[in-house]
XYZ file of N, CA and C in Angstrom:
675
model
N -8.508 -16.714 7.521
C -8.206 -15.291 7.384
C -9.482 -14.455 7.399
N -10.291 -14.859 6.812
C -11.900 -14.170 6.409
C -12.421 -14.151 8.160
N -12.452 -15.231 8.717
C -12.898 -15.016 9.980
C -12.061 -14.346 11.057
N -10.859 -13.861 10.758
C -10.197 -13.097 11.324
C -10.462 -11.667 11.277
N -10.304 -11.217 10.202
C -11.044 -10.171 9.423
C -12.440 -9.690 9.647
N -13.023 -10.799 10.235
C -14.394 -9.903 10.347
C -14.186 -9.708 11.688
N -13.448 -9.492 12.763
C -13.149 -8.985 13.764
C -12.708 -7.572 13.570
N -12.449 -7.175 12.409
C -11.875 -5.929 12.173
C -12.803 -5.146 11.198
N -13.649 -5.413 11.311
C -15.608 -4.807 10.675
C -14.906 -3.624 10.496
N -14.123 -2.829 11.481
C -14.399 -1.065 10.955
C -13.248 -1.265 10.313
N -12.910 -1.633 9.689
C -11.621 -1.260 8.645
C -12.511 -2.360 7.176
N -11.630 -1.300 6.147
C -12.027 -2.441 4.690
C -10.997 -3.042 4.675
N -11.185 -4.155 3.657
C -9.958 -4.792 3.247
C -9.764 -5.064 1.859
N -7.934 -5.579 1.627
C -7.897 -5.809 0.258
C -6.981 -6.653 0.167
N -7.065 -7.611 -0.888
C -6.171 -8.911 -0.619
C -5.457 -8.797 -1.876
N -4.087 -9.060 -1.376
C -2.808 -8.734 -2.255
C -2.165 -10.042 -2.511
N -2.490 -10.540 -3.710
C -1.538 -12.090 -4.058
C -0.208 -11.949 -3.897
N 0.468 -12.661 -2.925
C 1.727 -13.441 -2.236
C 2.890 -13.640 -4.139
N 3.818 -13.199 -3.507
C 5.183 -13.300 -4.432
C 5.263 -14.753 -4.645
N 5.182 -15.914 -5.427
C 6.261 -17.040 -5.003
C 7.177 -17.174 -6.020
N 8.269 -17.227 -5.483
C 9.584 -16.900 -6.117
C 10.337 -18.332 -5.739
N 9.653 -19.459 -5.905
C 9.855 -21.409 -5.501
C 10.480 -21.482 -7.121
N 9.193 -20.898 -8.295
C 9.646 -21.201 -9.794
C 10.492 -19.855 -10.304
N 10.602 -19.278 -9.675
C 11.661 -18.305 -10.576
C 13.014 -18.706 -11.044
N 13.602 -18.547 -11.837
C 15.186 -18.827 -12.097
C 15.941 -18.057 -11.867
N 17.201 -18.461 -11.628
C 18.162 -17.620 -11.048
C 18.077 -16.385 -11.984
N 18.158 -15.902 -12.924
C 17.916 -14.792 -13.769
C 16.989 -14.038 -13.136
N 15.915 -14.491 -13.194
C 14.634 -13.722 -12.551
C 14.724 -13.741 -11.600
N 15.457 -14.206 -10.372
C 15.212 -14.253 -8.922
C 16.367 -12.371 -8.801
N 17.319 -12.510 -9.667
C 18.379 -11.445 -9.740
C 17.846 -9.984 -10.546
N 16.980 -10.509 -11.251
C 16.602 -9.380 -11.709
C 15.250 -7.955 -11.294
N 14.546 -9.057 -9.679
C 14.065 -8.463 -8.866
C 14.880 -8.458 -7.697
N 15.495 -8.826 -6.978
C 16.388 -9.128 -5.777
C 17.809 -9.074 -5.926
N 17.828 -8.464 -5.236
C 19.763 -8.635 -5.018
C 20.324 -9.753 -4.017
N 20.670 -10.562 -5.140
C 21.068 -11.899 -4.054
C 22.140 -11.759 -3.455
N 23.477 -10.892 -4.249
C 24.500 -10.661 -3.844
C 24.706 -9.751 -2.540
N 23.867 -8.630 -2.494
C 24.363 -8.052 -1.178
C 23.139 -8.414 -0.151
N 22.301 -9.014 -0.271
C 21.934 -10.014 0.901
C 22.713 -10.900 1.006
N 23.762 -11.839 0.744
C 24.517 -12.348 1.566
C 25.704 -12.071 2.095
N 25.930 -10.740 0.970
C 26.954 -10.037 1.969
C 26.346 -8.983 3.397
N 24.929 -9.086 3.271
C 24.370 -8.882 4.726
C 24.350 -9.298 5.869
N 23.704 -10.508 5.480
C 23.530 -11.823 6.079
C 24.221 -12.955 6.144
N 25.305 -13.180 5.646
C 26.096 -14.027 5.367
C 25.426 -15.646 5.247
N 24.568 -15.355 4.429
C 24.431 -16.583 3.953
C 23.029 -16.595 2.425
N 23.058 -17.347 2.160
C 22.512 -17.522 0.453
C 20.674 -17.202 1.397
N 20.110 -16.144 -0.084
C 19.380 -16.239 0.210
C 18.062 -17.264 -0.331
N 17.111 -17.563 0.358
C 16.277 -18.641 0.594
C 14.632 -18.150 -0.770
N 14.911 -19.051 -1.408
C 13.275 -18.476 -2.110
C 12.553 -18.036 -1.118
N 11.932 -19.006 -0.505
C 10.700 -17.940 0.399
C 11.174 -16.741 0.475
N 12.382 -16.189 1.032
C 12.593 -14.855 1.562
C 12.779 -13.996 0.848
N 12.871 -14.324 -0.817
C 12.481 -13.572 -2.242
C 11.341 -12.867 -2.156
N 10.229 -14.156 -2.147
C 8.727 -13.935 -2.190
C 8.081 -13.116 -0.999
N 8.563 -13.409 0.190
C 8.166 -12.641 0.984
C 8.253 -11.091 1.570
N 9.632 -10.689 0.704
C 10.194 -9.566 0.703
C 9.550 -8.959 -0.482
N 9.303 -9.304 -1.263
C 8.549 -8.703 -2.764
C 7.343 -8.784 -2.811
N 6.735 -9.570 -1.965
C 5.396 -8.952 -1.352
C 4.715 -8.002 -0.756
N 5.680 -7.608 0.211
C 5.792 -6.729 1.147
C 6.106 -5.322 0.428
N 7.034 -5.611 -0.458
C 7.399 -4.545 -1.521
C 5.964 -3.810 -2.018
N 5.217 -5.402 -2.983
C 4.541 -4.946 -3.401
C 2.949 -4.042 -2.575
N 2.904 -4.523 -1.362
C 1.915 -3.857 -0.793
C 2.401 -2.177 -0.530
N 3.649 -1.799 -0.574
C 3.903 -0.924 -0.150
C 3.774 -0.178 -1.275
N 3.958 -0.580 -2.799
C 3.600 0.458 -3.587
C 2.586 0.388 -3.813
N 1.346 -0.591 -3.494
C -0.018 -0.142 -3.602
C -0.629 0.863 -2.450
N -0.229 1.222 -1.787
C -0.233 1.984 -0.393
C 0.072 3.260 -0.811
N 1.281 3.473 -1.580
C 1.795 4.646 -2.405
C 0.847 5.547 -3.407
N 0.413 4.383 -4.277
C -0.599 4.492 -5.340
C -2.233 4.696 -4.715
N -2.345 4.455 -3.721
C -4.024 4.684 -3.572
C -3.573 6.384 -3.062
N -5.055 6.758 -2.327
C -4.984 7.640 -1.713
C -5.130 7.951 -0.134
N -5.011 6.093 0.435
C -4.924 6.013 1.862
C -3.690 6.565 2.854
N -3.983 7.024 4.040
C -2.574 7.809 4.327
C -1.914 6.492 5.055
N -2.098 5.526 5.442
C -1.745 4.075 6.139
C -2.331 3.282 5.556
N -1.808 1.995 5.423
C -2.328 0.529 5.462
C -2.174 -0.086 6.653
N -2.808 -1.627 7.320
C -2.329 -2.488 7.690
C -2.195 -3.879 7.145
N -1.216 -4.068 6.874
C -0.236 -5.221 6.173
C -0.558 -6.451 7.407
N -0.984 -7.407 6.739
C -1.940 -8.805 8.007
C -1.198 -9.453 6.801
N -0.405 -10.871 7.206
C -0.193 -12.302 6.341
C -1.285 -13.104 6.746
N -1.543 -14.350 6.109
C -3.230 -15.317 6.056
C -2.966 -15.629 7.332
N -1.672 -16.014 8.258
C -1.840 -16.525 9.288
C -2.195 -16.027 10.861
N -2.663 -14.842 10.581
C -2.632 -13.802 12.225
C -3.876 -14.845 12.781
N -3.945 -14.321 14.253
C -4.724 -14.393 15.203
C -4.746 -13.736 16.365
N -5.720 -12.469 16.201
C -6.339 -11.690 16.639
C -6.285 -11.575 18.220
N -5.614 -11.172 19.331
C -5.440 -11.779 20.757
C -6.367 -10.858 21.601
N -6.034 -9.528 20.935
C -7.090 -8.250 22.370
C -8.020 -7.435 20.722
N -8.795 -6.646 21.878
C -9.721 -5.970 20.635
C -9.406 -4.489 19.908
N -8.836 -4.821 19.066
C -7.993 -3.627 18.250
C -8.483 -2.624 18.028
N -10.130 -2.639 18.068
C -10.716 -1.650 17.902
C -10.775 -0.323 18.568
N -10.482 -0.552 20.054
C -10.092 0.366 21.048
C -9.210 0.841 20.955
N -8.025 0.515 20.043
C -6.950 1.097 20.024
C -6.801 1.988 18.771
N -7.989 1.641 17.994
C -7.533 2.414 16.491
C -7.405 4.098 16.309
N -8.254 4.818 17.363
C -8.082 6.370 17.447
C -6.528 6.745 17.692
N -5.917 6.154 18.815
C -4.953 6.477 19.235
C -3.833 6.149 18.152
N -3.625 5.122 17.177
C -3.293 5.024 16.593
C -2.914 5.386 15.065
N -4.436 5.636 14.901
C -4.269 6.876 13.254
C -3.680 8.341 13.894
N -3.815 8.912 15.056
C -3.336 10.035 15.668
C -1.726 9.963 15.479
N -1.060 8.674 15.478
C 0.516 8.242 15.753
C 0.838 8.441 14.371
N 0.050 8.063 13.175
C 0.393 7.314 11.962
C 0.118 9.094 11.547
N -0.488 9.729 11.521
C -0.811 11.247 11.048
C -0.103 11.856 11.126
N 0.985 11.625 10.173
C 2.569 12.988 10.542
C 2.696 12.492 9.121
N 3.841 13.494 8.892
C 4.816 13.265 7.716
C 5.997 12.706 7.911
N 6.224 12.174 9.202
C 7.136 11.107 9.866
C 6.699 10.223 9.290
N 7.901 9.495 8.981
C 7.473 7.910 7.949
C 7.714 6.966 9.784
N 5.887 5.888 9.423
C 6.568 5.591 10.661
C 5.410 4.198 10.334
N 6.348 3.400 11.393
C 5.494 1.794 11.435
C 5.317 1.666 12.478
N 3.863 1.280 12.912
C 3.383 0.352 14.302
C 3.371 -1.092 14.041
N 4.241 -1.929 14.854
C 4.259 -3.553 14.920
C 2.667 -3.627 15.308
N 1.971 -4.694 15.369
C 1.302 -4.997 16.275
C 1.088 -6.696 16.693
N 2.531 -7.401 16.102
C 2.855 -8.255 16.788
C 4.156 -8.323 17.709
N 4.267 -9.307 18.260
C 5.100 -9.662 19.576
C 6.724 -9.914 18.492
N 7.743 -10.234 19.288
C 8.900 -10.849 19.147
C 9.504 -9.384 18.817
N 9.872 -8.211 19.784
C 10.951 -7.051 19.121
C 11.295 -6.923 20.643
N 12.373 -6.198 20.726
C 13.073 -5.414 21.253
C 13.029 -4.145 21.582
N 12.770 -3.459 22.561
C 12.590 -1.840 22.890
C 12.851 -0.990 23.930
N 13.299 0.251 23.492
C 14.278 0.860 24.436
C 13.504 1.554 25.660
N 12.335 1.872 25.140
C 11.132 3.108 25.848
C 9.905 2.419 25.626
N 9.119 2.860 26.265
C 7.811 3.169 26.343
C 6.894 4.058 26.946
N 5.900 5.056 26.385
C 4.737 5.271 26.546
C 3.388 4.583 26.703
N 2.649 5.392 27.673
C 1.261 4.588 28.047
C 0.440 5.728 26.817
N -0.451 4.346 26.243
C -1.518 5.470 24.552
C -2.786 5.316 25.600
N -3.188 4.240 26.056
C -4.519 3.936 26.580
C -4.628 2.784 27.694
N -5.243 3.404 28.943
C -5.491 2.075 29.756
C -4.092 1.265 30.000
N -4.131 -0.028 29.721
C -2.577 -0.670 30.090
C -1.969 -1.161 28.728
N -2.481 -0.437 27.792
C -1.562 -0.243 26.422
C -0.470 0.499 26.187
N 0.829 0.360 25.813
C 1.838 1.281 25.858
C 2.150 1.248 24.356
N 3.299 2.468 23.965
C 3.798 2.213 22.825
C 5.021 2.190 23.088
N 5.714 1.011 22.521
C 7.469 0.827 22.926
C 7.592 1.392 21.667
N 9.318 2.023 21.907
C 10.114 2.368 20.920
C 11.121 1.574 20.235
N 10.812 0.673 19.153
C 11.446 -0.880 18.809
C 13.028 -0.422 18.188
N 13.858 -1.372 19.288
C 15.259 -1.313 18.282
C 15.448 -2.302 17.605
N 14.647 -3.389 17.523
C 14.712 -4.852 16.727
C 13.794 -5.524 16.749
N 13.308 -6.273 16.010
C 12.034 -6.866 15.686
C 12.379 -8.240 14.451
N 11.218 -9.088 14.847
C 11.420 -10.281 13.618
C 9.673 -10.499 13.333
N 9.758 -11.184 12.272
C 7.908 -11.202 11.955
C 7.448 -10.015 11.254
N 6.314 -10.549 10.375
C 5.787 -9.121 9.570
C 4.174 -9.728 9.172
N 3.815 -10.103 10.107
C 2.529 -10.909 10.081
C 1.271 -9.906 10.485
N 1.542 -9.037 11.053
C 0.664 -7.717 11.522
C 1.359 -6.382 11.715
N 1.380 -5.378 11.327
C 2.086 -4.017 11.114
C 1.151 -2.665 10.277
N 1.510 -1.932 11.152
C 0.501 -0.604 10.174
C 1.736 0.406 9.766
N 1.706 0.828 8.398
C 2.450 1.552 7.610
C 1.865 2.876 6.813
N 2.682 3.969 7.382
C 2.089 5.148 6.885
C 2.342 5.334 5.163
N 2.038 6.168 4.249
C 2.445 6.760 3.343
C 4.065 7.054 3.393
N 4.400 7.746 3.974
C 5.633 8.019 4.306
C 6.875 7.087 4.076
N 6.773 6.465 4.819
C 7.016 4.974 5.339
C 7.324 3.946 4.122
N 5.969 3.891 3.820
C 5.834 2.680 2.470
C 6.858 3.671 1.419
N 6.744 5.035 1.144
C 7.289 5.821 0.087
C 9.095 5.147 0.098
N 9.509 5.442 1.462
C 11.158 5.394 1.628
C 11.632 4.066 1.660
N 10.666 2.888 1.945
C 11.235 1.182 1.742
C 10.779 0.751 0.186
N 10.139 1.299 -0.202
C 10.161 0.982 -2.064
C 11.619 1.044 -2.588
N 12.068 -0.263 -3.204
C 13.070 -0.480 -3.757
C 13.029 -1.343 -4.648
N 13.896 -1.264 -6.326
C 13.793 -1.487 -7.218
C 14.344 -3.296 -7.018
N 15.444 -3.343 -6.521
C 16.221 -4.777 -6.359
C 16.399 -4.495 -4.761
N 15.280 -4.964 -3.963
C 15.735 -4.811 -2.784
C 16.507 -6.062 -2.312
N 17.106 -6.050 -1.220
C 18.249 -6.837 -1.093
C 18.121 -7.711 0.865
N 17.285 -7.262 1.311
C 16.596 -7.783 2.751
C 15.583 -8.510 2.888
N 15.508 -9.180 4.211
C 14.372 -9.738 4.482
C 13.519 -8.964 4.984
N 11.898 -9.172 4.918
C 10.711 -8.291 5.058
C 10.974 -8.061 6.428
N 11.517 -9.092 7.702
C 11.372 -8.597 8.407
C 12.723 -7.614 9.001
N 13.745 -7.455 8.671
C 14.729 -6.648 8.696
C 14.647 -5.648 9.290
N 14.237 -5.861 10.553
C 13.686 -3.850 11.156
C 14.252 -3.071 11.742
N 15.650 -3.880 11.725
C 16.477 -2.748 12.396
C 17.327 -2.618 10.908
N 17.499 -2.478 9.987
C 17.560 -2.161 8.167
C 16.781 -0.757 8.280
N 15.726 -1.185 8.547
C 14.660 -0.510 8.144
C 14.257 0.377 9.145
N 14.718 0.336 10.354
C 14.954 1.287 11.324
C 16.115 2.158 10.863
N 17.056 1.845 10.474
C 18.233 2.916 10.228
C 18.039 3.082 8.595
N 17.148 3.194 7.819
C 16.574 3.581 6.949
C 15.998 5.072 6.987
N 15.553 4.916 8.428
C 15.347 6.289 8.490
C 13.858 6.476 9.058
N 13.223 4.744 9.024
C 11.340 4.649 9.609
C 11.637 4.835 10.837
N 10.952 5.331 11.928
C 10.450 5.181 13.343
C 9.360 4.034 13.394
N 9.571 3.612 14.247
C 9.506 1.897 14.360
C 8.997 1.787 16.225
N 7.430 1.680 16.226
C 7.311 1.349 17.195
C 6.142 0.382 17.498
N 5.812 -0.376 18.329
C 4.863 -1.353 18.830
C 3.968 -1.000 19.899
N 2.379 -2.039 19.791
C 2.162 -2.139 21.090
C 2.666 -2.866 21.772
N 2.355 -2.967 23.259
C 2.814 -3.675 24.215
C 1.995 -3.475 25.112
N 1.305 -4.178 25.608
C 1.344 -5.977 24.798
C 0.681 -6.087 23.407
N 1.673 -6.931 22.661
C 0.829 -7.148 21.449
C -0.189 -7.424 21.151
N -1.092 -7.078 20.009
C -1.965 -7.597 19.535
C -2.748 -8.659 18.823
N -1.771 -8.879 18.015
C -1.684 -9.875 16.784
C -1.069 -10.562 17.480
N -1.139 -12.065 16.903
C 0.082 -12.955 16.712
C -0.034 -14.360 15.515
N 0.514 -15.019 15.166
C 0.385 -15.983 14.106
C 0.101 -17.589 14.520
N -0.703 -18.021 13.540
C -0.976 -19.372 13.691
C -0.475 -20.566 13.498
N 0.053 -20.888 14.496
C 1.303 -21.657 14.899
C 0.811 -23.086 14.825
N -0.533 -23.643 14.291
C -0.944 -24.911 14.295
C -0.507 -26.058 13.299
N -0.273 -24.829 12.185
C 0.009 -25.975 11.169
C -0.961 -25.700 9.962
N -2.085 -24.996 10.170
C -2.847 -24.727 9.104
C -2.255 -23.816 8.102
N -1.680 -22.997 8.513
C -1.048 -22.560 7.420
C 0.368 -22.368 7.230
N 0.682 -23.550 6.479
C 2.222 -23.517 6.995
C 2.821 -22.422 5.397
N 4.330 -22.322 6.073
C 5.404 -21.636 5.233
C 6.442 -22.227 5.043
N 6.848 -22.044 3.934
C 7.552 -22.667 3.388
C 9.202 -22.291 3.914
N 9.411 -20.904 4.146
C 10.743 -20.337 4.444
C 11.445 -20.987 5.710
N 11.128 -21.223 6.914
C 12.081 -22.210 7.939
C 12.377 -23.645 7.234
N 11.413 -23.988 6.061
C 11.870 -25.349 6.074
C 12.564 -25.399 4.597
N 13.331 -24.500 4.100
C 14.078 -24.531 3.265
C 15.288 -24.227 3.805
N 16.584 -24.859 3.387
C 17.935 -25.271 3.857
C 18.620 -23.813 3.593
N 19.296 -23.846 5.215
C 20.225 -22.403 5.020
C 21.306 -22.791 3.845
N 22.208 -22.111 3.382
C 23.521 -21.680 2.867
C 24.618 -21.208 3.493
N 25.437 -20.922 4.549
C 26.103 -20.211 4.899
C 26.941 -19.401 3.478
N 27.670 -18.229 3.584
C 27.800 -17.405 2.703
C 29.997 -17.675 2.881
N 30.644 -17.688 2.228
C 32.101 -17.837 2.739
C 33.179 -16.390 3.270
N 33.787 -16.238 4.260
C 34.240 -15.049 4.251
C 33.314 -14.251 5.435
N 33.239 -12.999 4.801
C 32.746 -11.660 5.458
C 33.006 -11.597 7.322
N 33.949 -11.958 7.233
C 34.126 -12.233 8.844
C 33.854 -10.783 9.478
N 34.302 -9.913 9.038
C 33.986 -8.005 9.479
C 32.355 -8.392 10.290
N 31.377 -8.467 8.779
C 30.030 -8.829 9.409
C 29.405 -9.532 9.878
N 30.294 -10.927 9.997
C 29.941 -11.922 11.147
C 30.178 -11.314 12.857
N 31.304 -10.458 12.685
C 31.434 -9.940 14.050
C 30.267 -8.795 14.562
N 30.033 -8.096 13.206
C 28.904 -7.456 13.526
C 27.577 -7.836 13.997
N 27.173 -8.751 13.549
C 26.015 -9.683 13.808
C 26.123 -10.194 15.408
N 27.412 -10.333 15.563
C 27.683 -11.266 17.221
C 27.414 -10.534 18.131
N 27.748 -8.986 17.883
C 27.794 -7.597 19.240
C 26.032 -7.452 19.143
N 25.583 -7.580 17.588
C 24.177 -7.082 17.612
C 23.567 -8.557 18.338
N 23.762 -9.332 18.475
C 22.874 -10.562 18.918
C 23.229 -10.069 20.987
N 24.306 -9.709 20.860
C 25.052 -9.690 22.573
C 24.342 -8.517 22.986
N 23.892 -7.802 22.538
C 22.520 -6.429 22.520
C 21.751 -6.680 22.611
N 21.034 -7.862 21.983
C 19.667 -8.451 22.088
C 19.078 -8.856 23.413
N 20.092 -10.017 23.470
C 20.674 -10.591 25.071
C 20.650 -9.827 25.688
N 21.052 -8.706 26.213
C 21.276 -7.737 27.323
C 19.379 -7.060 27.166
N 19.314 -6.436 26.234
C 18.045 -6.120 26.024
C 16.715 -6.908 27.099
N 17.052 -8.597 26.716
C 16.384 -9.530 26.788
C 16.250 -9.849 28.446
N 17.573 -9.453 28.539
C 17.428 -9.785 30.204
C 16.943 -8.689 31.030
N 16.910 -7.410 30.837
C 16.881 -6.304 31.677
C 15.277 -6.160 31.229
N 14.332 -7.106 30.563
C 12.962 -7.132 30.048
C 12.463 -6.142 29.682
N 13.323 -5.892 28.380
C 12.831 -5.097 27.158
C 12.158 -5.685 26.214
N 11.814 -6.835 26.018
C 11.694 -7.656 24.968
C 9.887 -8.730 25.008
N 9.270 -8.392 24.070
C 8.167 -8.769 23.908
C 7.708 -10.084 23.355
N 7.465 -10.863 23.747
C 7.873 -12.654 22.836
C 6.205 -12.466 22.405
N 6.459 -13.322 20.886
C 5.479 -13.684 20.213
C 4.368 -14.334 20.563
């Protein structure tokens, strides 16, 4: 991470200790998280990791609140750095400078309806779906309206968090992406789903939104990790 980071010399940094929510008990897992209407979201039980990782994310966002920075960028230990970000950072605090609550991805794997050219053969898509939260810049704004007491989603939830009310957009081509070697592994894919019983309404919902994706995917809207 440190040698990642020093690729990004013109920015400071600050390192925010990770949620793990592996030893919490069901009491305490409920009394920060809403387990119940995440699986009536998602239809299925939710996963420790996705406790910890969502209440992380939480928590960076109210330290973001609390300083006096008008953005953060939110990096997990595992990024790796692909083009030079530095060229892009003017154009970017210019995007983040509103009282529009708004997030730039700046990794791969979303979905998008539009795009603008910011610089050279950099564009900014307009994201209707996204997965991953491994690189992202978050205004004041932004961080203010996803602060939640028992939040009830996964961190990466961005179309939640798109109809939340954030504007939600990426580069393209991405910047970031994560380290897929093994050095730093996670714990959340390799803990056992739950399916949830019932909610068939939002199983159907989930099926039209996946058959959107697909269509998205083919007409090459879609940015892979």
């Amino acid at each position: 991470m440190q040698e990642q980071l020093e690729k990004m010399f013109f920015l400071s940094a600050e390192f925010v200790e990770a949620v793990d929510a592996r030893g919490m008990t069901e009491r305490e897992k409920n009394v920060f998280f809403d387990t119940e209407l995440f699986c009536k979201r998602y239809v299925k039980e939710v996963r420790p990791g996705e406790i910890g990782c969502t209440l992380s994310h939480q928590k960076c966002y109210r330290k973001l609140v609390e300083s006096r920075d008008k953005y953060a960028l939110i990096l997990e230990d595992d990024i790796v750095i692909r083009h030079n970000i530095d060229t892009l950072v003017p154009e970017i605090e210019k995007l983040l400078n509103t009282d529009e609550p708004r997030v730039i991805l700046l990794s791969g794997w979303y979905w998008y309806l539009g795009t603008k050219t910011i610089k050279q053969h950099y564009c900014l898509a307009r994201v209707y779906d996204a997965f991953l939260t491994h690189a992202y810049i978050i205004n004041r704004e932004a961080a203010s309206l996803l602060i939640e007491q028992r939040p009830f989603i996964t961190a990466d939830d961005w179309f939640y968090i798109r109809k939340k009310g954030v504007k939600l957009y990426a580069v393209l081509p991405h910047l970031l992406d994560q380290d897929w070697s093994g050095e730093y592994p996670t714990s959340i894919n390799q803990e056992e789903k739950k399916r949830c019983p019932g909610l068939w309404k939002r199983k159907i919902e989930i099926c039209f939104h996946s058959l959107l994706l697909k269509f998205l995917y083919i007409i090459k809207r879609f940015e892979k990790a």
